[in-house]
Coordinates of C-alpha atoms in Angstrom, one line a residue:
M1 CA 36.3 112.9 171.3
T2 CA 36.6 116.5 172.4
D3 CA 36.6 117.3 176.1
P4 CA 33.5 119.5 176.6
S5 CA 35.5 121.6 179.0
V6 CA 37.6 123.1 176.0
L7 CA 34.6 124.3 174.1
Y8 CA 34.1 128.0 173.4
L9 CA 31.0 130.1 172.6
G10 CA 30.5 130.0 168.8
D11 CA 32.4 126.7 168.3
R12 CA 30.8 124.5 165.7
I13 CA 30.4 121.0 167.1
V14 CA 28.7 117.6 166.6
V15 CA 27.2 116.2 169.8
R16 CA 26.0 112.7 170.2
Y17 CA 23.7 112.5 173.3
R18 CA 21.2 110.3 175.0
V19 CA 17.5 111.2 174.4
D20 CA 16.2 108.5 176.7
D21 CA 17.2 105.0 177.9
R22 CA 17.0 103.5 174.5
R23 CA 17.8 106.3 172.0
L24 CA 20.8 108.3 170.9
T25 CA 20.8 111.2 168.5
D26 CA 23.3 113.6 167.0
V27 CA 23.0 117.3 166.5
T28 CA 25.4 119.7 164.6
G29 CA 25.4 123.3 165.6
L30 CA 27.0 126.3 167.3
V31 CA 27.8 126.4 171.1
R32 CA 25.7 129.0 172.8
D33 CA 26.3 128.0 176.4
T34 CA 29.2 125.9 177.7
N35 CA 27.8 125.3 181.1
D36 CA 25.5 122.4 182.1
P37 CA 23.2 122.1 180.4
L38 CA 25.2 122.6 177.1
I39 CA 23.2 124.8 174.8
V40 CA 23.6 124.1 171.0
E41 CA 22.0 126.2 168.2
G42 CA 21.3 123.6 165.5
T43 CA 22.6 124.3 162.0
G44 CA 21.4 121.1 160.3
P45 CA 18.3 120.8 158.2
K46 CA 16.1 119.4 160.9
E47 CA 17.3 121.6 163.9
R48 CA 18.3 124.8 162.1
G49 CA 17.9 127.8 164.4
E50 CA 16.7 125.6 167.3
H51 CA 18.4 125.9 170.7
I52 CA 19.0 122.5 172.1
S53 CA 19.6 121.9 175.8
I54 CA 21.8 118.8 176.6
R55 CA 22.6 117.8 180.1
R56 CA 26.3 117.0 180.5
T57 CA 25.5 113.5 181.9
D58 CA 23.6 112.8 178.6
V59 CA 26.6 113.6 176.4
I60 CA 28.2 110.5 174.7
S61 CA 30.6 112.3 172.5
V62 CA 31.6 115.8 171.2
R63 CA 33.4 116.4 168.0
L64 CA 34.9 119.9 167.3
L65 CA 34.5 121.2 163.8
S66 CA 36.1 124.0 161.9
Y67 CA 34.1 127.2 161.7
A68 CA 33.2 126.2 158.1
T69 CA 34.1 123.3 155.9
V70 CA 37.8 123.3 155.1
R71 CA 39.8 121.1 152.7
N72 CA 42.9 119.1 153.7
S73 CA 44.9 121.4 151.3
E74 CA 43.7 124.4 153.3
I75 CA 44.7 122.9 156.6
R76 CA 48.2 122.0 155.1
A77 CA 48.6 125.5 153.8
V78 CA 48.0 127.1 157.1
A79 CA 50.1 124.5 159.0
Q80 CA 53.0 125.2 156.6
K81 CA 52.8 128.9 157.0
L82 CA 52.8 128.7 160.8
A83 CA 55.7 126.2 160.8
R84 CA 57.8 128.2 158.5
A85 CA 57.2 131.3 160.5
V86 CA 59.1 129.8 163.6
P87 CA 62.8 130.9 163.7
A88 CA 64.5 127.5 163.5
H89 CA 67.0 125.3 161.6
V90 CA 64.8 123.4 159.0
D91 CA 65.1 120.5 156.7
L92 CA 62.6 118.9 154.3
H93 CA 62.2 115.1 154.2
S94 CA 59.5 113.3 152.2
G95 CA 56.9 116.0 152.8
W96 CA 57.8 116.6 156.5
L97 CA 59.3 119.9 157.6
L98 CA 61.8 119.1 160.3
R99 CA 62.6 121.9 162.7
A100 CA 65.3 122.2 165.4
E101 CA 66.9 125.1 167.4
A102 CA 63.7 126.7 168.0
A103 CA 63.0 128.6 171.3
A104 CA 59.9 126.8 172.3
P105 CA 60.3 123.0 172.8
L106 CA 57.2 122.0 170.9
D107 CA 58.4 124.0 167.9
N108 CA 61.3 121.5 167.7
S109 CA 58.9 119.2 165.8
A110 CA 58.2 117.6 162.3
V111 CA 55.2 119.0 160.5
P112 CA 53.5 117.3 157.4
V113 CA 53.6 120.2 155.0
D114 CA 53.2 118.3 151.7
V115 CA 50.7 115.9 150.4
E116 CA 53.4 113.2 150.1
A117 CA 54.0 113.1 153.9
R118 CA 53.4 109.7 155.3
A119 CA 53.8 108.1 158.7
D120 CA 55.4 105.0 157.3
G121 CA 58.5 103.2 158.7
S122 CA 60.9 104.9 156.3
S123 CA 59.7 108.5 157.1
L124 CA 59.5 107.9 160.9
S125 CA 62.9 106.3 161.0
A126 CA 64.5 109.2 159.1
I127 CA 62.7 111.8 161.3
S128 CA 63.9 110.0 164.5
Q129 CA 67.5 109.9 163.2
W130 CA 67.4 113.5 162.4
Y131 CA 66.3 114.5 165.8
T132 CA 68.5 112.1 167.7
E133 CA 71.6 113.5 165.9
R134 CA 70.7 116.9 167.4
G135 CA 70.0 115.6 170.8
L136 CA 66.3 116.0 170.7
P137 CA 63.3 113.7 171.0
P138 CA 61.4 113.1 167.7
I139 CA 58.2 114.9 168.1
L140 CA 55.5 115.1 165.4
A141 CA 53.2 118.2 165.1
L142 CA 50.0 116.8 163.7
P143 CA 47.3 119.1 162.3
E144 CA 44.0 117.1 162.2
R145 CA 43.3 115.0 159.2
L146 CA 46.6 115.2 157.4
I147 CA 47.9 112.0 159.0
P148 CA 45.3 109.4 159.9
D149 CA 45.3 108.6 163.6
A150 CA 45.2 104.8 162.8
H151 CA 48.7 105.1 161.3
L152 CA 50.3 106.4 164.4
A153 CA 50.9 105.3 168.0
G154 CA 53.0 107.0 170.6
T155 CA 53.0 109.4 173.6
P156 CA 51.0 112.6 173.5
V157 CA 53.2 115.7 174.2
G158 CA 51.8 119.0 175.4
P159 CA 48.3 120.3 175.2
L160 CA 45.8 120.2 172.5
L161 CA 46.1 123.3 170.2
H162 CA 43.5 125.3 168.5
V163 CA 44.5 127.0 165.3
L164 CA 42.4 130.1 164.8
V165 CA 42.0 132.2 161.7
K166 CA 40.1 135.3 160.6
P167 CA 37.2 133.9 158.4
D168 CA 37.9 136.4 155.6
D169 CA 41.7 135.8 155.7
S170 CA 43.0 132.4 156.7
S171 CA 46.6 133.6 156.3
D172 CA 46.0 135.6 159.6
A173 CA 46.4 132.5 161.8
I174 CA 47.4 132.0 165.4
V175 CA 47.9 129.0 167.7
V176 CA 46.3 128.8 171.2
D177 CA 46.4 126.2 173.9
A178 CA 42.9 124.8 173.9
T179 CA 42.8 125.0 177.8
D180 CA 43.8 128.6 177.9
R181 CA 40.3 130.0 178.2
P182 CA 41.3 133.7 178.6
R183 CA 43.4 133.7 175.4
G184 CA 40.8 131.5 173.5
E185 CA 38.0 133.8 174.5
D186 CA 40.1 136.9 173.7
F187 CA 40.9 135.9 170.1
R188 CA 37.4 134.6 169.4
S189 CA 35.9 137.9 170.6
S190 CA 38.3 139.6 168.2
G191 CA 36.8 137.7 165.3
Y192 CA 39.0 134.6 165.1
R193 CA 37.4 131.3 164.5
L194 CA 38.6 127.6 164.8
H195 CA 40.3 126.4 161.6
H196 CA 41.6 123.1 162.8
V197 CA 43.1 121.4 165.9
M198 CA 46.7 120.2 166.3
R199 CA 48.4 117.8 168.7
H200 CA 51.9 116.7 169.2
L201 CA 53.0 113.1 169.5
Q202 CA 56.3 111.3 170.2
P203 CA 56.0 108.3 167.9
G204 CA 56.3 104.8 169.2
T205 CA 55.2 101.9 167.1
Y206 CA 53.5 102.5 163.8
G207 CA 51.9 100.9 160.8
D208 CA 52.3 102.0 157.2
A209 CA 50.3 104.9 156.0

């Protein structure tokens, strides 16, 4: 569930909200006002173009969507480009790009850059050993959808990140702290749109992917 406080004007979302004491409904659309009530311009077949006013107390859940439908392969391509752009010592293991000696702590993390990347016992053990040998905690950088949440457990590290792109050129990508409203609004006003979200996790117990 997305915290409504990190929504931005123009973001595409799905909101489940309470209509009355008995009924819930969903609306997919664009955020037109982030205050209370939340205003969403419907983009689905039933509500297209309609501005729907939703009181915050009626919101059950909010899911943030990319500006347009994107494939996992597109998320992976942007994630790999951003990961390799960081000056760092890198190794590749079973589809994970392992990075160390980067200036920013969260850039010392493992990113799933290939379709073969899994969060299974063998992979996580190898990642953990690689970082331990370098005196670093094992941290996974997890672009949404590439590794199913059900396959991982651990401790969240750092803020939720928004990966923004120019709609006509997804290679022009930047990463913004989701809670940094001035920067988030700045880039969106310059034409950037949400491509995917990313989080960091220090893995604990896990199941096989």
